[in-house]
Amino acid sequence: MTRLSRVVARLGLRYPGGPALEEERHATWLELFFDLVFVLALSGVTARLTDDQPAAGEIGAAIGIYLLVQWAWVGQAYFDTRFDADDTLHRLITLVATAGAGIIALGVERAPHGVLLPVGYLVVRGALLLMYLRVAASDRSAREVAAVYEIGFGTGWLLWFGSLALPEGTRPVLWIVALAIEMATPWLGRRWLNRHPVHTTHLPERLGQFIIILLGAELASLREAVPLSQPPGRALAAAGIAILVPIAIWWIYTTFVTSGLPVRRLGNGQAYGYLHSPAGASTLFIGWGLGQLVRSIAEGHHTVPLTLRLVYGGSLVGWMLVGTGLQWFTVGHLEPRRQLISAVGVPGMAVLTATITDPELLLGLTAALLTGYAALVSPQITRLTQRL
């Protein structure tokens, strides 16, 4: 027994062993509770964009904070899919991480001002590092995985801690470096992580649940855009059209996830997870764009600002491209029909959002195009599943 193992045993931290890969697994109630706090954090990301013409720096900051929030969640998801023991100690440590996520949610809108965001991230990551330490000390076969994350995420944790000593204006520099190190960690450690595959049903389900959270944020953006007292009919009509967009996203994504395609080449799950970063960001900022369009229509505006069109259109195009990329990754190729759908749909969406400035026309046409895209792509996924 190593010195670390003896210390862990003495402290009562021994890891009792995690779930077997062949077991049928779904998200636990604790994981779903953990998700709830991230709903608050994600709503704070788009709340930073207070009008329909945010500066480039504001957009960049919102994207960066989204990645931070998402990566905080993803780190826990990958641990749980491999090692969730679901014992009392694991639950207590996860609840500490949940409290840290709550602190992140409180600090998202004001960052980099204040210490809530970095302190919350330190708590979330510190809890995860303790979980990996517990696994490394008790399960010899899992030490390679634990070492990859302890080194990479531990380095990021130290940079986050060091940022507290810097002036508020310069902290984001260290945050960006720390986040880059953490995001690169699974790729740099893929040689060792490949020996420890993730659970083929649990991980796709968890990443899918994060997309559902983001779709909920889209709906919240629409709700906030409609005036509370005596909403004009055009606002209600616009919201009714806008809701077709998250419905189309949900339709395509759930068809894909429930098809079983993600398990074909999942492996260590890193490529699949990386693709969900732009997918999630696109989903979140589509919601912000929809809210701004509905608000613009409710207030009687006749022109959509260029910045809003760029963010909204770029997010729609990004989501369509990532969806195509996910299908290519899981199958290894794209059938000619699927290539044709993307070759027409993606440029078509880009042209619409780049050229149309009337808010009602832009909303109606983009909702119609994405709905039609979903009506073509979803049956194609179903047919592909039946043939494989």
Short mmCIF file of C-alpha atoms in Angstrom, two decimals:
data_model
loop_
_atom_site.label_atom_id
_atom_site.label_comp_id
_atom_site.label_asym_id
_atom_site.label_seq_id
_atom_site.Cartn_x
_atom_site.Cartn_y
_atom_site.Cartn_z
CA MET A 1 0.00 0.00 0.00
CA THR A 2 1.41 3.40 -0.98
CA ARG A 3 1.69 6.31 1.42
CA LEU A 4 -1.15 8.07 -0.43
CA SER A 5 -3.34 4.98 -0.12
CA ARG A 6 -2.66 4.77 3.62
CA VAL A 7 -3.55 8.44 4.11
CA VAL A 8 -6.74 8.06 2.09
CA ALA A 9 -7.76 4.96 4.03
CA ARG A 10 -7.02 6.68 7.36
CA LEU A 11 -9.20 9.65 6.38
CA GLY A 12 -12.06 7.39 5.35
CA LEU A 13 -11.82 8.46 1.71
CA ARG A 14 -11.35 5.00 0.19
CA TYR A 15 -13.04 4.63 -3.17
CA PRO A 16 -15.38 1.62 -3.15
CA GLY A 17 -15.35 1.11 -6.92
CA GLY A 18 -17.45 2.52 -9.71
CA PRO A 19 -20.02 1.15 -12.14
CA ALA A 20 -19.19 -1.49 -14.73
CA LEU A 21 -19.18 -0.43 -18.38
CA GLU A 22 -21.64 -3.17 -19.32
CA GLU A 23 -24.26 -1.99 -16.82
CA GLU A 24 -27.25 -0.06 -18.11
CA ARG A 25 -26.86 3.40 -16.63
CA HIS A 26 -28.75 6.66 -16.57
CA ALA A 27 -28.25 9.97 -14.81
CA THR A 28 -28.67 9.80 -11.04
CA TRP A 29 -30.87 12.15 -9.05
CA LEU A 30 -27.71 13.79 -7.71
CA GLU A 31 -26.47 14.51 -11.23
CA LEU A 32 -29.81 16.08 -12.14
CA PHE A 33 -29.70 18.24 -9.01
CA PHE A 34 -26.18 19.31 -9.98
CA ASP A 35 -27.58 20.36 -13.37
CA LEU A 36 -30.17 22.68 -11.85
CA VAL A 37 -27.57 25.11 -10.55
CA PHE A 38 -26.00 25.36 -14.00
CA VAL A 39 -29.34 26.56 -15.38
CA LEU A 40 -28.84 29.69 -13.28
CA ALA A 41 -25.23 30.11 -14.38
CA LEU A 42 -26.11 29.78 -18.07
CA SER A 43 -28.92 32.31 -17.83
CA GLY A 44 -26.39 34.76 -16.46
CA VAL A 45 -24.15 34.35 -19.52
CA THR A 46 -26.60 35.84 -22.01
CA ALA A 47 -27.81 38.34 -19.41
CA ARG A 48 -24.42 40.02 -19.87
CA LEU A 49 -25.55 41.03 -23.38
CA THR A 50 -27.94 43.78 -22.37
CA ASP A 51 -28.99 45.04 -25.82
CA ASP A 52 -29.16 43.99 -29.46
CA GLN A 53 -25.86 45.66 -30.40
CA PRO A 54 -23.27 44.37 -27.92
CA ALA A 55 -19.64 45.23 -28.54
CA ALA A 56 -17.30 42.57 -29.87
CA GLY A 57 -15.57 42.44 -26.50
CA GLU A 58 -18.87 41.75 -24.74
CA ILE A 59 -19.67 38.93 -27.13
CA GLY A 60 -16.21 37.44 -26.70
CA ALA A 61 -16.48 37.64 -22.91
CA ALA A 62 -19.89 35.94 -22.98
CA ILE A 63 -18.55 33.11 -25.16
CA GLY A 64 -15.53 32.68 -22.88
CA ILE A 65 -17.67 32.54 -19.75
CA TYR A 66 -20.00 30.06 -21.41
CA LEU A 67 -17.03 27.77 -22.11
CA LEU A 68 -15.92 28.14 -18.51
CA VAL A 69 -19.36 27.19 -17.18
CA GLN A 70 -19.73 24.33 -19.63
CA TRP A 71 -16.27 22.96 -18.89
CA ALA A 72 -16.96 23.06 -15.17
CA TRP A 73 -20.00 20.88 -15.83
CA VAL A 74 -18.27 18.61 -18.36
CA GLY A 75 -15.44 17.75 -15.99
CA GLN A 76 -17.92 16.34 -13.48
CA ALA A 77 -19.83 14.47 -16.20
CA TYR A 78 -16.71 12.63 -17.39
CA PHE A 79 -15.79 11.65 -13.85
CA ASP A 80 -19.27 10.34 -13.13
CA THR A 81 -19.45 8.30 -16.33
CA ARG A 82 -16.30 6.40 -15.34
CA PHE A 83 -16.13 6.41 -11.55
CA ASP A 84 -19.40 7.44 -9.88
CA ALA A 85 -19.47 5.30 -6.75
CA ASP A 86 -22.73 6.91 -5.53
CA ASP A 87 -21.66 6.41 -1.92
CA THR A 88 -22.16 8.92 0.88
CA LEU A 89 -18.77 10.56 0.52
CA HIS A 90 -19.17 10.99 -3.24
CA ARG A 91 -22.54 12.62 -2.66
CA LEU A 92 -21.12 15.01 -0.09
CA ILE A 93 -18.23 16.06 -2.35
CA THR A 94 -20.64 16.52 -5.26
CA LEU A 95 -22.87 18.72 -3.10
CA VAL A 96 -19.83 20.86 -2.31
CA ALA A 97 -19.23 21.15 -6.06
CA THR A 98 -22.90 22.08 -6.49
CA ALA A 99 -22.46 24.88 -3.98
CA GLY A 100 -19.44 26.03 -5.99
CA ALA A 101 -21.57 26.08 -9.14
CA GLY A 102 -24.03 28.27 -7.28
CA ILE A 103 -21.23 30.70 -6.48
CA ILE A 104 -20.28 30.72 -10.17
CA ALA A 105 -23.91 31.54 -11.04
CA LEU A 106 -23.79 34.53 -8.68
CA GLY A 107 -20.56 35.81 -10.23
CA VAL A 108 -21.20 35.27 -13.94
CA GLU A 109 -22.86 38.60 -14.72
CA ARG A 110 -20.26 40.77 -12.96
CA ALA A 111 -17.08 38.94 -13.93
CA PRO A 112 -14.23 39.83 -13.96
CA HIS A 113 -15.35 42.15 -11.14
CA GLY A 114 -15.55 40.53 -7.73
CA VAL A 115 -14.24 37.16 -6.59
CA LEU A 116 -17.39 35.04 -6.86
CA LEU A 117 -16.61 33.55 -10.28
CA PRO A 118 -13.03 32.45 -9.53
CA VAL A 119 -13.90 31.26 -6.02
CA GLY A 120 -16.83 29.24 -7.35
CA TYR A 121 -14.66 27.67 -10.03
CA LEU A 122 -12.00 26.82 -7.46
CA VAL A 123 -14.61 25.03 -5.36
CA VAL A 124 -16.01 23.06 -8.32
CA ARG A 125 -12.58 22.04 -9.60
CA GLY A 126 -11.20 21.42 -6.12
CA ALA A 127 -14.02 18.97 -5.43
CA LEU A 128 -13.32 17.17 -8.71
CA LEU A 129 -9.60 16.94 -7.97
CA LEU A 130 -10.42 15.42 -4.58
CA MET A 131 -12.61 12.83 -6.32
CA TYR A 132 -9.77 11.86 -8.67
CA LEU A 133 -7.32 11.72 -5.76
CA ARG A 134 -9.65 9.33 -4.00
CA VAL A 135 -9.84 7.11 -7.10
CA ALA A 136 -6.07 7.17 -7.69
CA ALA A 137 -5.33 6.09 -4.15
CA SER A 138 -7.75 3.17 -4.16
CA ASP A 139 -7.97 1.83 -7.73
CA ARG A 140 -4.65 0.95 -9.37
CA SER A 141 -6.24 0.45 -12.81
CA ALA A 142 -7.67 3.99 -12.76
CA ARG A 143 -4.49 5.82 -11.79
CA GLU A 144 -3.59 6.70 -15.38
CA VAL A 145 -6.89 8.51 -15.89
CA ALA A 146 -6.67 10.21 -12.52
CA ALA A 147 -3.09 11.34 -13.18
CA VAL A 148 -4.06 12.96 -16.51
CA TYR A 149 -6.76 15.05 -14.87
CA GLU A 150 -4.86 15.76 -11.66
CA ILE A 151 -1.95 17.21 -13.65
CA GLY A 152 -3.99 19.15 -16.22
CA PHE A 153 -6.87 20.34 -14.08
CA GLY A 154 -4.57 20.80 -11.10
CA THR A 155 -2.41 23.18 -13.13
CA GLY A 156 -5.53 25.08 -14.14
CA TRP A 157 -6.67 25.21 -10.52
CA LEU A 158 -3.37 26.77 -9.43
CA LEU A 159 -3.69 29.44 -12.14
CA TRP A 160 -7.23 30.24 -11.03
CA PHE A 161 -6.02 30.51 -7.45
CA GLY A 162 -3.16 32.76 -8.51
CA SER A 163 -5.55 35.04 -10.38
CA LEU A 164 -7.06 36.14 -7.07
CA ALA A 165 -3.86 38.06 -6.37
CA LEU A 166 -4.12 40.04 -9.62
CA PRO A 167 -6.08 43.23 -10.35
CA GLU A 168 -9.59 42.53 -11.66
CA GLY A 169 -8.77 43.79 -15.14
CA THR A 170 -5.92 41.34 -15.67
CA ARG A 171 -7.48 38.22 -14.13
CA PRO A 172 -9.08 37.06 -17.39
CA VAL A 173 -5.61 36.56 -18.88
CA LEU A 174 -4.87 33.80 -16.37
CA TRP A 175 -8.41 32.46 -16.70
CA ILE A 176 -7.98 32.05 -20.45
CA VAL A 177 -4.65 30.27 -20.01
CA ALA A 178 -6.10 28.00 -17.31
CA LEU A 179 -9.15 27.16 -19.41
CA ALA A 180 -6.98 26.42 -22.45
CA ILE A 181 -4.85 24.03 -20.37
CA GLU A 182 -7.92 22.26 -19.02
CA MET A 183 -9.56 21.94 -22.43
CA ALA A 184 -6.33 20.58 -23.91
CA THR A 185 -5.82 18.08 -21.08
CA PRO A 186 -8.02 15.26 -22.46
CA TRP A 187 -6.46 15.61 -25.91
CA LEU A 188 -2.90 15.63 -24.56
CA GLY A 189 -3.71 12.66 -22.34
CA ARG A 190 -5.63 10.70 -24.98
CA ARG A 191 -2.96 7.97 -25.06
CA TRP A 192 -3.90 7.00 -21.49
CA LEU A 193 -7.58 7.92 -21.62
CA ASN A 194 -8.09 5.66 -24.65
CA ARG A 195 -7.40 2.70 -22.38
CA HIS A 196 -10.37 3.67 -20.23
CA PRO A 197 -13.47 4.12 -22.42
CA VAL A 198 -16.47 6.01 -21.14
CA HIS A 199 -19.91 4.52 -20.62
CA THR A 200 -21.62 4.31 -24.00
CA THR A 201 -25.11 5.21 -22.82
CA HIS A 202 -24.44 7.37 -19.78
CA LEU A 203 -22.14 9.96 -21.38
CA PRO A 204 -24.27 10.68 -24.48
CA GLU A 205 -27.28 10.98 -22.19
CA ARG A 206 -25.49 13.44 -19.91
CA LEU A 207 -24.22 15.62 -22.76
CA GLY A 208 -27.71 15.52 -24.23
CA GLN A 209 -29.18 16.68 -20.94
CA PHE A 210 -26.88 19.69 -21.04
CA ILE A 211 -28.27 20.53 -24.49
CA ILE A 212 -31.77 20.27 -23.01
CA ILE A 213 -30.74 22.74 -20.30
CA LEU A 214 -29.61 25.13 -23.02
CA LEU A 215 -32.90 24.70 -24.87
CA GLY A 216 -34.61 25.66 -21.62
CA ALA A 217 -32.49 28.81 -21.59
CA GLU A 218 -33.73 29.51 -25.14
CA LEU A 219 -37.33 29.30 -23.97
CA ALA A 220 -36.54 31.56 -21.01
CA SER A 221 -35.12 34.15 -23.42
CA LEU A 222 -38.38 34.09 -25.37
CA ARG A 223 -40.43 34.45 -22.21
CA GLU A 224 -38.40 37.45 -21.09
CA ALA A 225 -38.83 39.11 -24.49
CA VAL A 226 -42.64 39.20 -24.29
CA PRO A 227 -43.98 42.16 -22.26
CA LEU A 228 -45.55 41.02 -18.99
CA SER A 229 -48.55 43.36 -19.04
CA GLN A 230 -50.82 43.47 -22.08
CA PRO A 231 -48.38 41.93 -24.58
CA PRO A 232 -49.11 43.09 -28.13
CA GLY A 233 -50.44 40.50 -30.53
CA ARG A 234 -47.40 40.78 -32.76
CA ALA A 235 -45.15 39.88 -29.81
CA LEU A 236 -47.18 36.75 -29.07
CA ALA A 237 -47.20 35.81 -32.75
CA ALA A 238 -43.44 36.34 -32.98
CA ALA A 239 -42.85 34.19 -29.89
CA GLY A 240 -45.08 31.50 -31.39
CA ILE A 241 -42.96 31.46 -34.55
CA ALA A 242 -39.68 31.68 -32.63
CA ILE A 243 -40.46 28.60 -30.56
CA LEU A 244 -40.23 26.55 -33.76
CA VAL A 245 -36.44 27.02 -33.63
CA PRO A 246 -35.80 25.22 -30.29
CA ILE A 247 -38.37 22.61 -31.33
CA ALA A 248 -36.41 21.93 -34.53
CA ILE A 249 -33.13 21.73 -32.62
CA TRP A 250 -34.68 19.34 -30.09
CA TRP A 251 -36.17 17.24 -32.91
CA ILE A 252 -32.88 16.72 -34.72
CA TYR A 253 -30.74 16.28 -31.62
CA THR A 254 -32.98 13.79 -29.82
CA THR A 255 -33.42 11.77 -33.01
CA PHE A 256 -29.65 11.56 -33.24
CA VAL A 257 -28.99 10.70 -29.58
CA THR A 258 -31.75 8.11 -29.27
CA SER A 259 -30.72 6.46 -32.55
CA GLY A 260 -27.75 4.80 -30.91
CA LEU A 261 -25.32 6.33 -33.41
CA PRO A 262 -23.19 8.07 -30.73
CA VAL A 263 -22.03 4.74 -29.26
CA ARG A 264 -20.43 3.52 -32.49
CA ARG A 265 -17.15 5.46 -32.21
CA LEU A 266 -17.43 6.94 -28.73
CA GLY A 267 -14.13 5.56 -27.37
CA ASN A 268 -12.84 7.85 -24.64
CA GLY A 269 -15.60 10.31 -25.48
CA GLN A 270 -13.34 13.32 -25.93
CA ALA A 271 -14.04 14.12 -29.59
CA TYR A 272 -17.74 13.72 -28.96
CA GLY A 273 -17.49 16.03 -25.97
CA TYR A 274 -15.39 18.63 -27.78
CA LEU A 275 -18.03 18.88 -30.52
CA HIS A 276 -20.63 19.64 -27.86
CA SER A 277 -18.82 22.83 -26.83
CA PRO A 278 -19.67 24.75 -30.04
CA ALA A 279 -23.03 22.95 -30.21
CA GLY A 280 -23.91 24.23 -26.76
CA ALA A 281 -22.62 27.74 -27.38
CA SER A 282 -24.61 27.95 -30.60
CA THR A 283 -27.76 26.75 -28.84
CA LEU A 284 -27.39 29.33 -26.07
CA PHE A 285 -26.76 32.28 -28.38
CA ILE A 286 -29.54 31.25 -30.75
CA GLY A 287 -31.80 31.72 -27.75
CA TRP A 288 -30.39 35.18 -27.08
CA GLY A 289 -30.90 36.11 -30.74
CA LEU A 290 -34.48 34.86 -30.72
CA GLY A 291 -35.24 36.88 -27.62
CA GLN A 292 -33.82 40.03 -29.19
CA LEU A 293 -35.80 39.49 -32.40
CA VAL A 294 -39.06 39.00 -30.52
CA ARG A 295 -38.35 42.08 -28.41
CA SER A 296 -37.56 44.09 -31.53
CA ILE A 297 -40.86 43.04 -33.12
CA ALA A 298 -42.80 43.81 -29.93
CA GLU A 299 -41.31 47.31 -29.84
CA GLY A 300 -42.14 47.97 -33.48
CA HIS A 301 -38.59 48.16 -34.84
CA HIS A 302 -38.16 47.71 -38.58
CA THR A 303 -34.44 46.90 -38.86
CA VAL A 304 -32.30 44.21 -37.26
CA PRO A 305 -28.86 45.54 -36.24
CA LEU A 306 -25.89 43.93 -37.96
CA THR A 307 -24.42 42.65 -34.69
CA LEU A 308 -27.62 40.80 -33.83
CA ARG A 309 -27.78 39.25 -37.30
CA LEU A 310 -24.16 38.13 -37.06
CA VAL A 311 -24.58 36.50 -33.66
CA TYR A 312 -27.96 34.93 -34.45
CA GLY A 313 -26.99 33.81 -37.95
CA GLY A 314 -23.54 32.64 -36.91
CA SER A 315 -25.06 30.57 -34.11
CA LEU A 316 -27.62 28.95 -36.42
CA VAL A 317 -24.96 28.14 -39.03
CA GLY A 318 -22.62 26.91 -36.30
CA TRP A 319 -25.27 24.62 -34.88
CA MET A 320 -26.05 23.13 -38.29
CA LEU A 321 -22.35 22.55 -39.01
CA VAL A 322 -21.71 20.92 -35.64
CA GLY A 323 -24.76 18.69 -36.07
CA THR A 324 -23.37 17.57 -39.42
CA GLY A 325 -19.98 17.04 -37.77
CA LEU A 326 -21.47 14.89 -35.02
CA GLN A 327 -23.11 12.62 -37.58
CA TRP A 328 -19.90 12.36 -39.58
CA PHE A 329 -17.90 11.56 -36.45
CA THR A 330 -20.21 8.83 -35.20
CA VAL A 331 -20.66 7.08 -38.57
CA GLY A 332 -17.35 7.89 -40.26
CA HIS A 333 -18.92 9.31 -43.40
CA LEU A 334 -21.87 11.33 -44.69
CA GLU A 335 -24.26 9.88 -47.21
CA PRO A 336 -24.78 11.91 -50.42
CA ARG A 337 -28.33 12.88 -49.38
CA ARG A 338 -27.08 14.20 -46.03
CA GLN A 339 -24.29 16.11 -47.75
CA LEU A 340 -26.83 17.70 -50.09
CA ILE A 341 -29.11 18.76 -47.22
CA SER A 342 -26.21 20.49 -45.46
CA ALA A 343 -24.81 21.94 -48.69
CA VAL A 344 -28.12 23.70 -49.31
CA GLY A 345 -29.26 24.41 -45.76
CA VAL A 346 -26.09 25.88 -44.25
CA PRO A 347 -25.33 28.45 -46.99
CA GLY A 348 -29.04 29.22 -47.21
CA MET A 349 -29.15 30.10 -43.52
CA ALA A 350 -26.02 32.23 -43.87
CA VAL A 351 -27.50 34.16 -46.81
CA LEU A 352 -30.81 34.76 -45.02
CA THR A 353 -29.26 36.16 -41.87
CA ALA A 354 -26.70 38.23 -43.78
CA THR A 355 -29.14 39.93 -46.14
CA ILE A 356 -32.55 40.22 -44.47
CA THR A 357 -32.92 43.16 -42.09
CA ASP A 358 -36.67 43.11 -41.39
CA PRO A 359 -37.13 41.38 -37.98
CA GLU A 360 -40.44 39.67 -38.78
CA LEU A 361 -39.24 38.37 -42.12
CA LEU A 362 -35.90 37.25 -40.69
CA LEU A 363 -37.56 35.39 -37.82
CA GLY A 364 -40.14 33.74 -40.05
CA LEU A 365 -37.73 32.59 -42.73
CA THR A 366 -35.04 31.28 -40.37
CA ALA A 367 -37.66 29.39 -38.34
CA ALA A 368 -39.12 27.93 -41.54
CA LEU A 369 -35.71 26.94 -42.90
CA LEU A 370 -34.60 25.25 -39.67
CA THR A 371 -37.94 23.44 -39.36
CA GLY A 372 -37.61 22.19 -42.94
CA TYR A 373 -34.01 21.20 -42.23
CA ALA A 374 -35.18 19.16 -39.23
CA ALA A 375 -37.93 17.53 -41.31
CA LEU A 376 -35.30 16.33 -43.79
CA VAL A 377 -32.43 15.43 -41.45
CA SER A 378 -34.35 13.51 -38.76
CA PRO A 379 -35.83 10.85 -41.11
CA GLN A 380 -32.42 10.53 -42.77
CA ILE A 381 -30.86 9.73 -39.37
CA THR A 382 -33.60 7.18 -38.69
CA ARG A 383 -33.08 5.44 -42.04
CA LEU A 384 -29.32 5.41 -41.51
CA THR A 385 -29.77 3.74 -38.12
CA GLN A 386 -31.92 1.01 -39.63
CA ARG A 387 -29.27 0.20 -42.25
CA LEU A 388 -26.30 0.04 -39.89
#
